[in-house]
Structure formats: C-alpha cells, structure tokens
XYZ file of C-alpha atoms in Angstrom:
656
model
C -57.104 137.616 64.341
C -59.447 139.879 66.211
C -56.694 142.474 65.636
C -56.642 141.652 62.015
C -60.401 142.162 61.790
C -60.823 145.368 64.206
C -57.625 146.975 63.071
C -55.475 149.302 65.196
C -51.959 150.459 65.628
C -50.085 153.382 66.416
C -48.303 156.307 64.926
C -46.907 155.584 61.471
C -43.098 155.396 60.755
C -41.521 158.412 59.237
C -38.446 156.699 58.076
C -38.472 153.659 55.378
C -37.398 150.185 56.131
C -35.136 148.056 53.966
C -36.655 144.655 53.285
C -33.218 142.690 52.810
C -30.591 144.930 54.051
C -27.684 142.369 53.809
C -28.286 140.936 50.297
C -25.091 139.739 48.512
C -23.076 141.144 51.692
C -20.810 139.217 54.401
C -20.161 140.797 57.616
C -16.420 140.108 58.037
C -13.614 137.805 57.413
C -10.014 137.224 58.437
C -7.525 135.041 60.129
C -7.001 134.432 63.841
C -5.806 131.689 66.120
C -7.924 129.067 67.356
C -7.401 126.437 70.254
C -7.676 122.926 69.541
C -8.473 121.108 72.545
C -7.819 117.429 71.166
C -3.991 118.221 70.873
C -3.756 121.256 72.932
C -2.331 123.466 70.008
C -3.203 126.953 68.627
C -3.803 126.767 64.802
C -4.044 129.574 62.158
C -7.851 129.441 61.292
C -9.711 131.744 58.399
C -13.047 132.924 59.524
C -15.963 133.986 57.501
C -19.438 135.580 58.667
C -22.099 135.512 56.194
C -25.079 137.657 56.489
C -26.771 134.643 58.875
C -24.268 135.721 61.498
C -23.088 132.276 61.876
C -19.277 132.028 62.223
C -17.671 129.650 59.857
C -13.938 128.676 60.225
C -11.830 127.168 57.709
C -8.292 125.623 57.503
C -7.057 128.824 55.498
C -8.331 131.264 53.233
C -7.626 129.081 50.193
C -10.121 126.489 51.508
C -12.747 129.274 51.759
C -12.186 130.645 48.327
C -12.365 127.324 46.814
C -15.866 126.597 48.202
C -14.755 123.863 50.403
C -17.011 123.236 53.432
C -15.944 124.822 56.686
C -14.262 123.031 59.535
C -17.068 124.037 61.772
C -19.853 126.497 62.101
C -20.754 128.396 65.351
C -24.330 129.399 65.753
C -23.697 132.157 68.816
C -27.117 131.847 70.388
C -26.914 131.942 74.161
C -22.947 132.802 74.081
C -21.140 135.548 75.686
C -17.760 136.917 74.388
C -14.874 137.265 77.002
C -11.716 139.120 76.391
C -9.816 137.888 79.661
C -8.792 134.648 81.167
C -10.030 135.862 84.551
C -13.569 136.643 83.243
C -13.622 133.002 81.910
C -12.093 131.686 85.145
C -15.275 133.222 87.173
C -17.823 131.904 84.761
C -16.153 128.348 84.806
C -15.850 128.239 88.516
C -19.564 128.021 88.850
C -20.021 124.942 86.344
C -19.199 122.361 88.977
C -19.928 123.012 92.771
C -16.792 122.521 94.954
C -14.379 122.660 91.951
C -12.915 126.161 91.763
C -9.508 127.677 91.114
C -7.999 130.412 93.457
C -8.262 133.984 92.001
C -4.644 134.902 90.315
C -3.891 131.381 89.855
C -2.408 129.851 86.752
C -4.543 130.231 83.947
C -6.764 127.438 82.560
C -4.679 127.365 79.311
C -2.044 129.109 78.089
C -2.682 131.525 75.421
C -0.507 132.030 72.272
C -0.748 135.744 72.728
C -2.087 138.129 75.291
C -5.339 139.101 73.553
C -7.720 136.319 73.793
C -11.245 136.018 72.633
C -13.423 133.385 74.026
C -17.065 132.373 73.239
C -18.485 130.765 76.700
C -22.226 129.036 76.780
C -23.760 127.648 79.686
C -24.208 124.103 78.171
C -22.402 124.122 74.953
C -18.662 123.844 74.012
C -16.455 126.926 74.402
C -14.302 128.172 71.688
C -11.033 129.767 72.324
C -9.242 132.448 69.947
C -6.581 134.875 70.145
C -4.949 137.527 68.049
C -1.838 139.525 67.752
C -2.756 143.138 68.671
C -5.283 144.947 70.942
C -6.740 146.511 67.784
C -7.511 143.213 66.502
C -9.132 142.178 69.492
C -11.305 145.138 69.816
C -12.576 144.633 66.073
C -13.062 140.856 66.592
C -14.888 141.520 69.967
C -17.128 143.962 68.184
C -18.128 141.247 65.498
C -18.409 138.405 67.828
C -20.797 140.628 69.920
C -22.736 141.698 66.979
C -23.151 137.843 65.860
C -24.345 137.066 69.497
C -26.547 140.201 69.477
C -28.159 139.117 66.147
C -28.852 135.422 66.980
C -30.228 136.482 70.445
C -32.925 138.988 69.202
C -35.893 136.391 69.873
C -38.264 135.016 67.325
C -39.220 136.762 63.923
C -42.185 139.214 64.585
C -43.770 138.264 61.056
C -45.288 135.209 62.325
C -48.173 136.655 64.023
C -49.695 133.247 65.171
C -46.570 130.965 65.702
C -44.083 133.631 67.767
C -46.513 134.674 70.261
C -48.166 131.135 70.801
C -44.607 129.720 71.523
C -43.253 132.595 73.635
C -46.327 132.238 75.698
C -46.293 128.453 75.916
C -42.592 128.798 77.070
C -43.375 131.535 79.581
C -46.388 129.447 81.245
C -44.264 126.413 81.378
C -41.821 128.308 83.344
C -44.173 129.961 85.637
C -45.882 126.523 86.123
C -42.207 125.347 87.710
C -41.886 128.683 89.788
C -39.660 130.375 87.412
C -41.137 134.143 86.679
C -39.248 137.077 85.171
C -37.003 137.440 82.309
C -35.073 134.562 81.204
C -31.371 134.974 79.522
C -31.718 131.868 77.539
C -34.942 132.760 75.193
C -32.647 133.004 72.406
C -31.982 131.310 69.159
C -34.591 129.098 66.956
C -37.379 127.401 68.777
C -35.679 124.083 68.879
C -32.821 125.798 70.647
C -34.884 127.855 73.327
C -36.752 124.133 73.850
C -33.460 122.641 74.298
C -32.351 125.325 76.851
C -35.608 124.782 78.761
C -34.779 121.199 78.934
C -31.109 121.906 80.150
C -32.536 124.341 82.701
C -34.025 121.171 84.673
C -31.759 118.489 83.472
C -28.189 120.562 84.025
C -28.798 120.399 88.024
C -29.711 116.606 88.072
C -26.808 115.657 85.595
C -24.515 117.542 88.201
C -25.884 115.432 91.245
C -25.529 112.238 89.247
C -22.065 112.953 87.609
C -19.695 115.118 89.626
C -19.201 112.249 92.481
C -18.016 110.200 89.462
C -15.511 112.838 88.225
C -12.054 111.990 89.227
C -8.568 113.455 88.701
C -7.343 117.106 88.943
C -9.729 119.948 88.740
C -8.554 121.187 85.259
C -9.534 117.502 84.186
C -12.627 117.364 86.094
C -14.069 120.787 84.581
C -12.976 119.752 81.130
C -14.611 116.393 81.299
C -17.923 118.188 82.655
C -17.900 120.760 79.657
C -17.648 117.653 77.198
C -20.418 115.760 78.791
C -22.653 118.919 79.033
C -21.885 119.483 75.338
C -22.645 116.090 74.230
C -25.761 115.975 76.138
C -27.074 119.409 74.971
C -26.560 118.071 71.382
C -28.617 115.151 71.849
C -31.286 117.265 73.538
C -31.267 119.575 70.566
C -31.768 116.789 68.203
C -34.673 115.591 69.551
C -36.417 118.939 70.206
C -35.523 119.752 66.579
C -37.304 116.730 65.350
C -40.443 116.997 67.701
C -40.980 120.680 67.154
C -41.041 120.349 63.103
C -43.407 117.543 63.811
C -45.773 119.572 65.929
C -45.450 122.399 63.519
C -46.560 120.277 60.579
C -49.559 119.033 62.602
C -50.583 122.548 63.567
C -50.431 123.806 60.206
C -52.581 121.114 58.840
C -55.371 121.747 61.396
C -55.315 125.341 61.047
C -57.712 126.130 58.193
C -60.585 124.585 59.920
C -59.716 126.211 63.127
C -59.319 129.670 61.524
C -62.786 129.228 59.706
C -64.622 128.481 63.230
C -63.021 131.531 64.759
C -64.107 133.978 62.018
C -67.594 132.403 61.805
C -68.001 132.742 65.621
C -65.885 135.810 66.421
C -68.681 137.950 67.650
C -70.122 135.105 70.138
C -66.357 134.352 71.185
C -65.774 138.245 72.005
C -68.982 138.484 73.770
C -68.201 135.359 75.893
C -64.823 136.338 76.861
C -66.055 139.760 77.840
C -68.806 138.156 79.943
C -66.182 135.703 81.789
C -63.633 138.886 81.992
C -66.258 141.064 83.995
C -66.499 138.034 86.598
C -62.721 137.476 86.891
C -62.004 141.214 87.112
C -64.328 141.397 90.177
C -62.164 138.684 91.798
C -58.573 139.731 90.633
C -58.703 143.707 90.362
C -58.920 144.582 94.044
C -55.840 142.499 94.697
C -53.877 143.528 91.749
C -54.680 147.444 92.756
C -53.500 146.794 96.457
C -50.181 144.985 95.117
C -49.653 147.883 92.341
C -50.021 150.648 95.024
C -47.855 149.179 97.764
C -44.791 147.199 95.632
C -45.349 148.808 92.002
C -45.766 152.406 92.019
C -42.802 153.427 94.453
C -40.268 151.869 91.857
C -41.938 152.863 88.341
C -39.954 156.295 88.160
C -36.757 155.073 89.443
C -36.695 151.955 87.072
C -37.745 154.399 84.364
C -34.970 156.511 85.017
C -32.433 153.749 84.995
C -33.701 152.511 81.494
C -33.824 155.997 79.967
C -30.621 157.225 80.529
C -28.246 154.984 78.831
C -30.849 154.218 76.084
C -31.291 157.733 75.320
C -27.599 158.375 75.136
C -27.179 155.290 72.621
C -29.971 156.772 70.420
C -28.071 160.095 70.712
C -24.879 158.545 69.751
C -26.512 156.814 66.559
C -27.852 160.416 65.303
C -24.324 161.822 65.931
C -22.600 158.767 64.209
C -24.954 159.226 61.134
C -24.490 162.889 61.070
C -20.582 162.757 61.288
C -20.404 160.003 58.535
C -22.594 162.408 56.034
C -20.338 165.084 57.060
C -17.302 163.498 56.153
C -18.661 162.292 52.936
C -19.466 165.994 52.032
C -15.796 167.248 52.965
C -14.296 164.396 50.885
C -16.608 165.468 48.038
C -15.503 169.114 48.241
C -12.074 168.579 45.942
C -13.332 165.520 44.071
C -17.059 166.136 43.006
C -18.138 163.465 40.711
C -20.685 160.816 40.787
C -17.842 157.959 40.898
C -16.666 159.141 44.193
C -20.293 159.789 45.494
C -20.905 155.903 44.702
C -17.991 154.554 46.473
C -18.764 156.671 49.759
C -22.441 155.846 49.282
C -21.633 151.881 49.096
C -19.693 152.328 52.484
C -22.471 154.396 54.025
C -25.253 152.125 53.069
C -23.928 149.323 55.341
C -23.230 151.587 58.304
C -25.773 150.061 60.482
C -24.106 146.385 60.149
C -20.736 147.680 60.650
C -20.045 146.283 64.197
C -17.024 148.231 64.690
C -18.229 151.691 64.013
C -21.770 150.901 65.664
C -19.601 149.863 68.874
C -19.625 153.446 70.061
C -23.416 153.428 70.201
C -23.777 150.091 71.711
C -21.390 150.888 74.556
C -23.549 153.725 75.596
C -26.430 151.167 76.563
C -24.182 148.938 78.054
C -24.009 151.034 81.298
C -27.556 150.225 81.934
C -27.914 148.893 85.515
C -30.762 147.728 87.386
C -28.979 146.908 90.579
C -30.801 146.857 93.809
C -34.198 145.961 92.032
C -33.190 142.863 90.315
C -33.980 140.718 93.202
C -36.988 142.317 94.220
C -38.466 141.956 90.635
C -37.000 138.918 89.573
C -34.985 140.286 86.747
C -32.007 137.598 86.099
C -29.737 140.242 84.048
C -30.282 143.637 82.439
C -28.641 141.930 79.309
C -32.085 141.164 78.145
C -32.927 144.749 78.013
C -29.401 145.913 76.739
C -29.394 143.588 73.778
C -32.923 144.513 72.731
C -32.189 148.274 72.889
C -29.178 147.692 70.804
C -31.016 145.827 68.382
C -33.642 148.855 67.889
C -30.626 151.135 67.710
C -29.335 149.398 64.820
C -32.825 148.989 62.945
C -33.107 152.823 63.292
C -29.632 153.598 61.886
C -30.278 151.410 58.824
C -33.986 153.062 58.363
C -32.145 156.627 58.360
C -29.365 155.408 56.037
C -31.929 153.869 53.587
C -34.160 156.717 53.670
C -31.411 158.920 53.044
C -30.412 156.781 49.942
C -33.730 156.879 48.530
C -33.874 160.756 48.895
C -30.378 161.462 47.378
C -30.921 159.013 44.588
C -34.163 160.879 43.638
C -32.470 164.272 44.077
C -29.648 163.018 41.719
C -31.865 161.474 39.217
C -31.604 163.334 35.485
C -29.397 165.577 36.790
C -25.799 165.794 35.023
C -24.124 167.756 37.435
C -24.830 169.404 40.753
C -23.255 170.523 44.049
C -23.427 167.092 45.628
C -22.796 168.804 49.073
C -26.076 170.848 48.972
C -27.914 168.100 47.850
C -26.404 165.996 50.642
C -27.263 168.435 53.170
C -30.906 169.020 51.990
C -31.552 165.161 52.175
C -29.602 164.984 55.485
C -31.524 167.442 57.234
C -34.994 165.956 56.369
C -33.728 162.620 57.174
C -32.582 163.805 60.909
C -36.295 165.582 61.586
C -37.831 162.040 60.772
C -35.210 160.102 62.814
C -35.748 162.300 65.984
C -39.528 161.339 65.684
C -39.110 157.930 65.097
C -36.148 157.399 67.450
C -38.717 158.955 70.139
C -41.637 156.515 69.068
C -39.293 153.301 69.209
C -37.817 154.363 72.792
C -41.324 154.923 74.261
C -42.566 151.680 73.210
C -39.223 149.854 74.393
C -39.592 151.557 77.880
C -43.213 150.449 78.091
C -42.506 146.845 77.018
C -39.544 146.942 79.421
C -41.559 147.948 82.593
C -44.153 145.305 81.706
C -41.406 142.859 81.524
C -40.164 143.659 84.890
C -43.495 144.249 86.664
C -45.955 141.755 85.454
C -43.917 138.492 86.305
C -43.640 139.923 89.693
C -47.302 140.574 90.148
C -48.360 137.490 88.711
C -46.140 135.548 91.136
C -47.421 137.538 94.066
C -51.176 136.973 93.061
C -51.027 133.422 92.119
C -51.467 131.966 95.616
C -54.557 134.392 96.302
C -56.163 133.345 93.000
C -57.240 129.828 93.468
C -60.716 130.311 92.274
C -59.955 130.879 88.888
C -60.546 127.288 87.547
C -64.175 127.613 88.373
C -64.516 130.350 85.848
C -63.975 127.735 83.087
C -67.429 126.640 83.541
C -68.993 129.899 82.163
C -67.166 129.246 78.828
C -69.254 127.578 76.119
C -67.600 124.076 75.358
C -67.331 125.239 71.758
C -65.671 128.351 72.754
C -63.032 126.584 75.413
C -60.185 126.142 73.029
C -60.148 129.870 72.227
C -60.737 131.482 75.624
C -58.261 130.666 78.478
C -59.158 131.897 81.873
C -55.425 132.037 82.845
C -55.155 134.418 79.933
C -57.896 136.650 80.877
C -56.550 136.786 84.490
C -53.267 138.014 83.065
C -54.828 140.761 80.868
C -56.554 142.220 83.790
C -53.277 142.348 85.650
C -51.765 143.810 82.720
C -54.270 146.648 82.200
C -53.814 147.453 85.755
C -50.359 148.283 85.735
C -50.258 149.633 82.114
C -52.114 152.723 83.149
C -49.534 153.635 85.498
C -46.702 152.807 83.187
C -48.324 154.919 80.298
C -48.562 157.848 82.582
C -44.910 157.583 83.756
C -43.552 157.375 79.958
C -45.861 160.398 79.182
C -44.446 162.525 81.917
C -40.958 161.684 80.886
C -41.535 162.629 77.496
C -42.314 166.308 78.625
C -38.653 166.334 80.246
C -36.300 167.956 77.327
C -33.370 166.038 78.391
C -34.565 162.809 76.905
C -35.778 164.603 73.587
C -38.791 162.591 73.299
C -41.847 163.698 71.336
C -45.217 164.302 73.295
C -47.942 161.492 72.462
C -50.078 164.525 71.049
C -47.851 164.999 68.429
C -48.772 162.635 65.864
C -47.496 162.788 62.272
C -49.753 160.730 59.933
C -49.273 160.389 56.309
C -46.838 163.475 56.718
C -44.879 162.307 53.745
C -46.549 160.194 51.593
C -44.341 160.655 48.444
C -41.293 159.346 50.502
C -43.244 156.111 51.303
C -43.873 155.230 47.586
C -39.909 155.546 47.348
C -39.751 152.534 49.610
C -41.021 150.252 46.808
C -38.112 150.873 44.701
C -35.686 148.275 44.226
C -32.075 148.359 46.115
C -29.640 150.824 44.791
C -26.274 149.746 43.817
C -24.084 152.884 44.021
C -21.201 151.355 42.819
C -22.599 150.063 39.724
C -24.851 152.877 38.852
C -22.427 155.690 39.882
C -19.414 154.149 37.978
C -17.682 152.529 41.024
C -15.265 149.860 39.296
C -15.856 146.366 40.196
C -12.809 144.714 41.333
C -11.205 141.774 39.414
C -11.724 138.472 40.985
C -8.843 135.703 40.931
C -10.192 132.548 39.222
C -13.339 134.233 37.814
C -13.430 131.723 35.236
C -13.907 128.667 37.565
C -16.838 126.825 36.766
C -18.728 126.678 40.448
C -21.011 129.610 40.394
C -21.328 128.996 44.005
C -17.769 129.930 44.630
C -18.043 132.927 42.260
C -20.689 134.377 44.242
C -19.236 133.821 47.522
C -16.239 135.802 46.124
C -18.334 138.434 45.009
C -19.912 139.100 48.292
C -19.035 142.679 49.658
C -17.810 142.874 53.230
C -19.444 145.113 55.641
C -16.225 145.413 57.889
C -12.756 145.820 56.140
C -10.057 143.125 56.768
C -7.548 144.002 59.436
C -4.493 145.455 58.566
C -1.621 144.716 61.103
C 0.166 147.943 61.879
C 3.469 148.503 63.072
C 6.294 146.215 64.172
C 3.889 143.674 65.746
C 5.281 140.243 66.292
C 3.357 138.221 64.005
C 3.025 134.470 64.348
C 4.019 132.250 61.869
C 1.176 131.957 59.092
C 0.515 128.318 59.478
C 1.865 128.079 63.126
C 0.641 125.216 65.386
C 1.817 126.084 68.814
C 1.988 123.388 71.305
C 0.786 124.265 74.962
C 1.625 122.080 77.792
C -1.021 120.744 79.956
C -1.847 122.850 83.121
C -1.582 120.404 86.308
C -0.652 122.903 89.045
C -3.897 125.122 89.345
C -4.372 125.524 93.121
C -7.965 124.867 94.592
C -9.918 126.694 97.208
C -11.285 123.195 98.723
C -9.535 119.892 99.183
C -9.555 117.713 95.991
C -12.047 114.756 96.018
C -10.067 111.676 96.438
C -9.983 109.740 93.252
C -10.414 105.989 92.878
C -6.758 104.530 92.057
C -8.222 101.654 89.843
C -10.642 104.060 87.892
C -7.632 106.654 87.549
C -5.429 104.019 86.185
C -8.252 102.727 83.779
C -8.538 106.485 82.437
C -5.152 106.943 81.786
C -4.913 103.711 79.959
C -7.561 104.890 77.549
C -7.100 107.343 74.306
C -8.551 109.729 74.723
C -8.474 109.806 78.282
C -11.997 111.032 78.832
C -13.803 108.467 76.646
C -14.788 105.969 79.127
C -15.876 108.791 81.346
C -18.138 110.380 78.734
C -19.806 106.787 77.967
C -20.438 106.113 81.619
C -21.958 109.826 81.726
C -24.416 109.286 78.965
C -25.598 105.760 80.498
C -25.993 107.753 83.688
C -27.854 110.581 81.945
C -30.125 108.338 79.734
C -33.021 108.058 82.302
C -32.702 111.792 83.302
C -32.986 112.797 79.567
C -35.751 110.761 78.749
C -37.755 112.088 81.631
C -37.142 115.295 80.807
C -38.055 114.919 76.990
C -41.248 113.189 77.911
C -42.041 116.448 79.925
C -40.908 118.094 76.769
C -43.469 116.607 74.505
C -46.200 117.570 76.699
C -44.675 121.295 76.487
C -44.803 121.358 72.819
C -48.314 119.890 72.648
C -49.161 122.954 74.869
C -47.611 125.354 72.324
C -50.576 125.684 70.034
C -53.456 124.914 72.612
C-alpha cells in the first residue's frame, strides 16, 4: 500500500504484452501408451493438453471428440520428466532407506518400447508412458517439460497482497524449522504448496513408522510405499484446500476496515517504522557487514558469471529463433505474395512462444546452468529453481516480441491493397529486434539481482540469527495500534537485504559494461520512446486466418448439439500432431500388452525378513496391498493430525 501511494518503478518495457495469449488454443494432443498399474498392461491412450497445461488422458480420440470426461487429469506441479529407466531407478532408490536395486539390474517395469516417458513426483503417484520412435519421445518430452515449467512458475504476481503474504509466511515457517535457502517444492497453487510443506515434515515420520511393516520383495515394498505416499498426499491436499479457502474468505472479509486504518495512519506508521529501523540497524548492521565482507563478497562475481553465461545464451537463442522464423516466412512469401498465405504463416508465428518443441533449443541453453561447489555453502537445494524461472522469462520475452511484431505488421498492412510484404516484414522486424534487445537486457539484470538475493539472503539470515537474540525487545518501541503492521523480524531482514543489495547492484552494473553479455548500461533509460506503439496494445487480438482469408477447416460433427464439444473441436493446436515417419513398427491401435511382474531384482543389502503369517494373509487378499494400505492409514492418522494442527497455525500466520 505504501508502494501504491508513493509510487515507484523501473524502466518502461518497450515491447507490448499479450493479455490472454492462449485464448481458444490448446497446446498439444496425440496418442501414446500408458502403463496401468492395476493390471500391469500398456494401454493406448489419447492425451489432450489445454491452455491450463493440465494433462488429460482419454480412452481414445473418439471419447475426447464426443466431450466425455477424461479418465484422469495430471497436474504437473512438482513433477519431473524422465526419459530412461536408469534415471527413474536412481530416484526410486531414494524413496525408502535400505531398499535399493543394484545399478544395471532388471528394470522396475518392462516397457512396451525402448522410448519411455515417466512423470516422477516425490509424494504423488508416478505416471508411465512410452512411444514408438525417438522423434515422438523428443516431442512429448518437450511438451511434458513445458507443462511442468508452467505449473512450477510460482503464484500470480497480479495478487499484490496475497502472493507476498503467502510466500513470506511459508518462508518464515520453514526458517523457524531450520530450513533456509531455495525450496524446489514451492510450486503449484497455495493448497498444493501447503500440502508439500506438510509432507516435508510428515514423510520422514511416515517412513519410520511404516518401513518396518513393509514386507515382501523389494519391488513390492517400493510399490506399496508409493501407493501409501500418494494416498496420504491426497488426504493432506484435501484438508489444506478446505482450510486455505476458509482462511482466504476470512481475510477478505476483514480487509476493508484494515485497509482503511492503514491508509488513515500511513504517516504515523512510516514514522514509527523508521524509528525502530534506526535502532535495529545499529544492532544488525555491523554484524551483517562483517559477514558480507568475509563470506559473500568473494563469491558474488563467480556466482554471477555462472548465472549469466547460460542465461544470456538462452536469450540469444530466443532472438535468433524469432529472427529465423521471420526470415523463413519472408522466403516463403517471395513466390506466393498474397494476404492469404501471409495469414497462414502469421497464424503459426503468433504461437511461437508456446510451441515447446521449437522453444526447446532455447530452453536447453539454460539447462547447463550449474552452481556446483557453491550449493552446499549457500544452501541452494538445486539450480532447477533458477533454470525454470529463466525459461519462463524467455518464453515471456518471445511472446512479447511476437505480439509486438503482430501489431506493427497489422498496422502497416491496414488499408493497403497490395504491397511488397517482405519489405514490410523487414521494417517491422528490425524495429522489434531493437526493442527486444533493450527489454531482454532489463529482464536479465532483474533476474540476476533476484537470483543473487535468493542465494545470499537465506545464508546471511541463518548465520546472523543466533547473534540477534535481542531483536524481540524492539517490539516494545512500536505502538500497540501499529504492532500488526510493523514486524521486527521483517525490519531486521530489510536491513540485511539493503546491506548486500549494494554489492549485488554494483556487480550487475559492472557486468553490463562487458560487451559479451549484450546488456544495456543502467544509464540508458528509454522512457516513453514509442508512445504510439503502446496504444496498439489496447487493440483486440488479431485473428490472422479469418481476417486474411485463411480457410477454416470443416469440422466433423459440426451439427452436434453440444456447444462445448463444438468449442473443443474448434480449438487450434499450438504443436502439430505427430506423424510417424518411415517403417517404424507401430503397435496395434488398441493394444493391451500384458507385462509380467518383475520378481528377481537383486538388492544391495539383504532383504528384511518377512513375517510368514502376514505375507500369507497379504497374498490372500485382492488387491494384495489393500490390508497394508489400511494399516498404513491407521498408523499415520496420528502423524497427519499432528501435522495438520501445525498447518492450521501456519495458515493463520499467512495474513498476519
């Protein structure tokens, strides 16, 4: 609210931003094989991925076209995409202590083909797919990666109050339990994040309770553990969903009077905060500066280089891809210079940023980012947090460039019967490239600053917390009426942040001078450099196919009475369907391949002896893990209840 009142902000973006980029679009659809755990068979499935990036799978394409409900939906938040059984076994072996398969042993399950695609999650169920050719595997892998990337992209920045309040509450909760630094499971919706927070504490307790009771072969124990973890995770999610929604409603009801109080007393609140800040700064600043000099400053430049090299290569590739696509369009229009062909090409280019296969070359450049040697020192769980954030920014920059080009080209063609399209495209392209260079520089510098803060601030707080035990006494300096708005812990963190921010800003500024990174200096500020262009951003979306004569395809069953089915079938797909090339051995269309159980996977350690009577009892049941799952729920009820009680306190903390 103070920011809203006092104003502020950085350089203005030069490119336009599309408000609803995927309206009436779907990402991808196609057929592949899915492994059914209940009967150990591979079944042909039709997958449809809408603009929500959830993966819907159907019995077949006809079921989708008729508007039937999918057999299942996968929300990819927190998942990882694996393309080999070796990768999967390595992750699986970490799930249960003392239950490990030897490297190179028999596979966990027998794939119908040699091109698997596995969705792995630390708590939820795993999904197994496979395809016929390597080209299919690469395309599906790119699509699945994009689904994971989108759902892991954090909370919406439009929520100026809820998002910072929620993320700060989660961060403070984890810090109170000794977990500083980045967190890979800060992904999905707030209820999903809260469920991940519960499972972070609950899972080790569940292992201690349940592992001694797991009997049978290694494969059976691992499979039963996955079923138990998935069931408990679903239970936790349902509870966090209900509690979170109730708290949000309560907070929204109490927000108007609170906002009125803050706006009325804003001057006094700011004065009181600045008084307390001066006192806390006297205590914290000397310790923070000493820690900064000894443990932070020597590493700033090396970490910044590690971040900048792959990120800059990724943004260069985005620029080149955009340029290549426009050059290809110009070449194709040389022989067929008419608006109908232009509309067809622009229809494809308009969705370039959301084409995961074409964008894959850009994303791969950033995946080389490595913080090896620095992760343990600064408690960075994995560079994947920064990789995915950089990839999302690259996609946004690509879409901004494409959308700006669309608007400029459309404006140039208005009212003109015939013109040399190649020259018009060239003029618009040059104009957009210059704006892209400036905006990508601004975006990258902001990303570098935020990434460095994410690495250093948790480390500094962890080191300074034991020596700042006197902080609670400063609460007495705050008027009781303002105690809900001024928090001593937040002020202390602000002091630490400002301490290290000066060095980070200086390091990024020095890096901008180096020509190899293609960054603009901070002194170059383009404000309102192209006001006429920003007026175009208010125009409605351009339907190139309709406006420039692109024929609309005939739809089978157009006369069906269900408007939802008609809408679904009219949706244009960003990624084209896979065409099987060559003489690949295509599996039967409706195949149901039975896969025998794997009983002979050798283990590293001797197996836990099974209780004979219990094993016989389990084998007599159908399915064999039913009694085990029931027993596990009884065992974990107390642990879940205790964890959820702590979760209630966390949710109450979210909005102060």
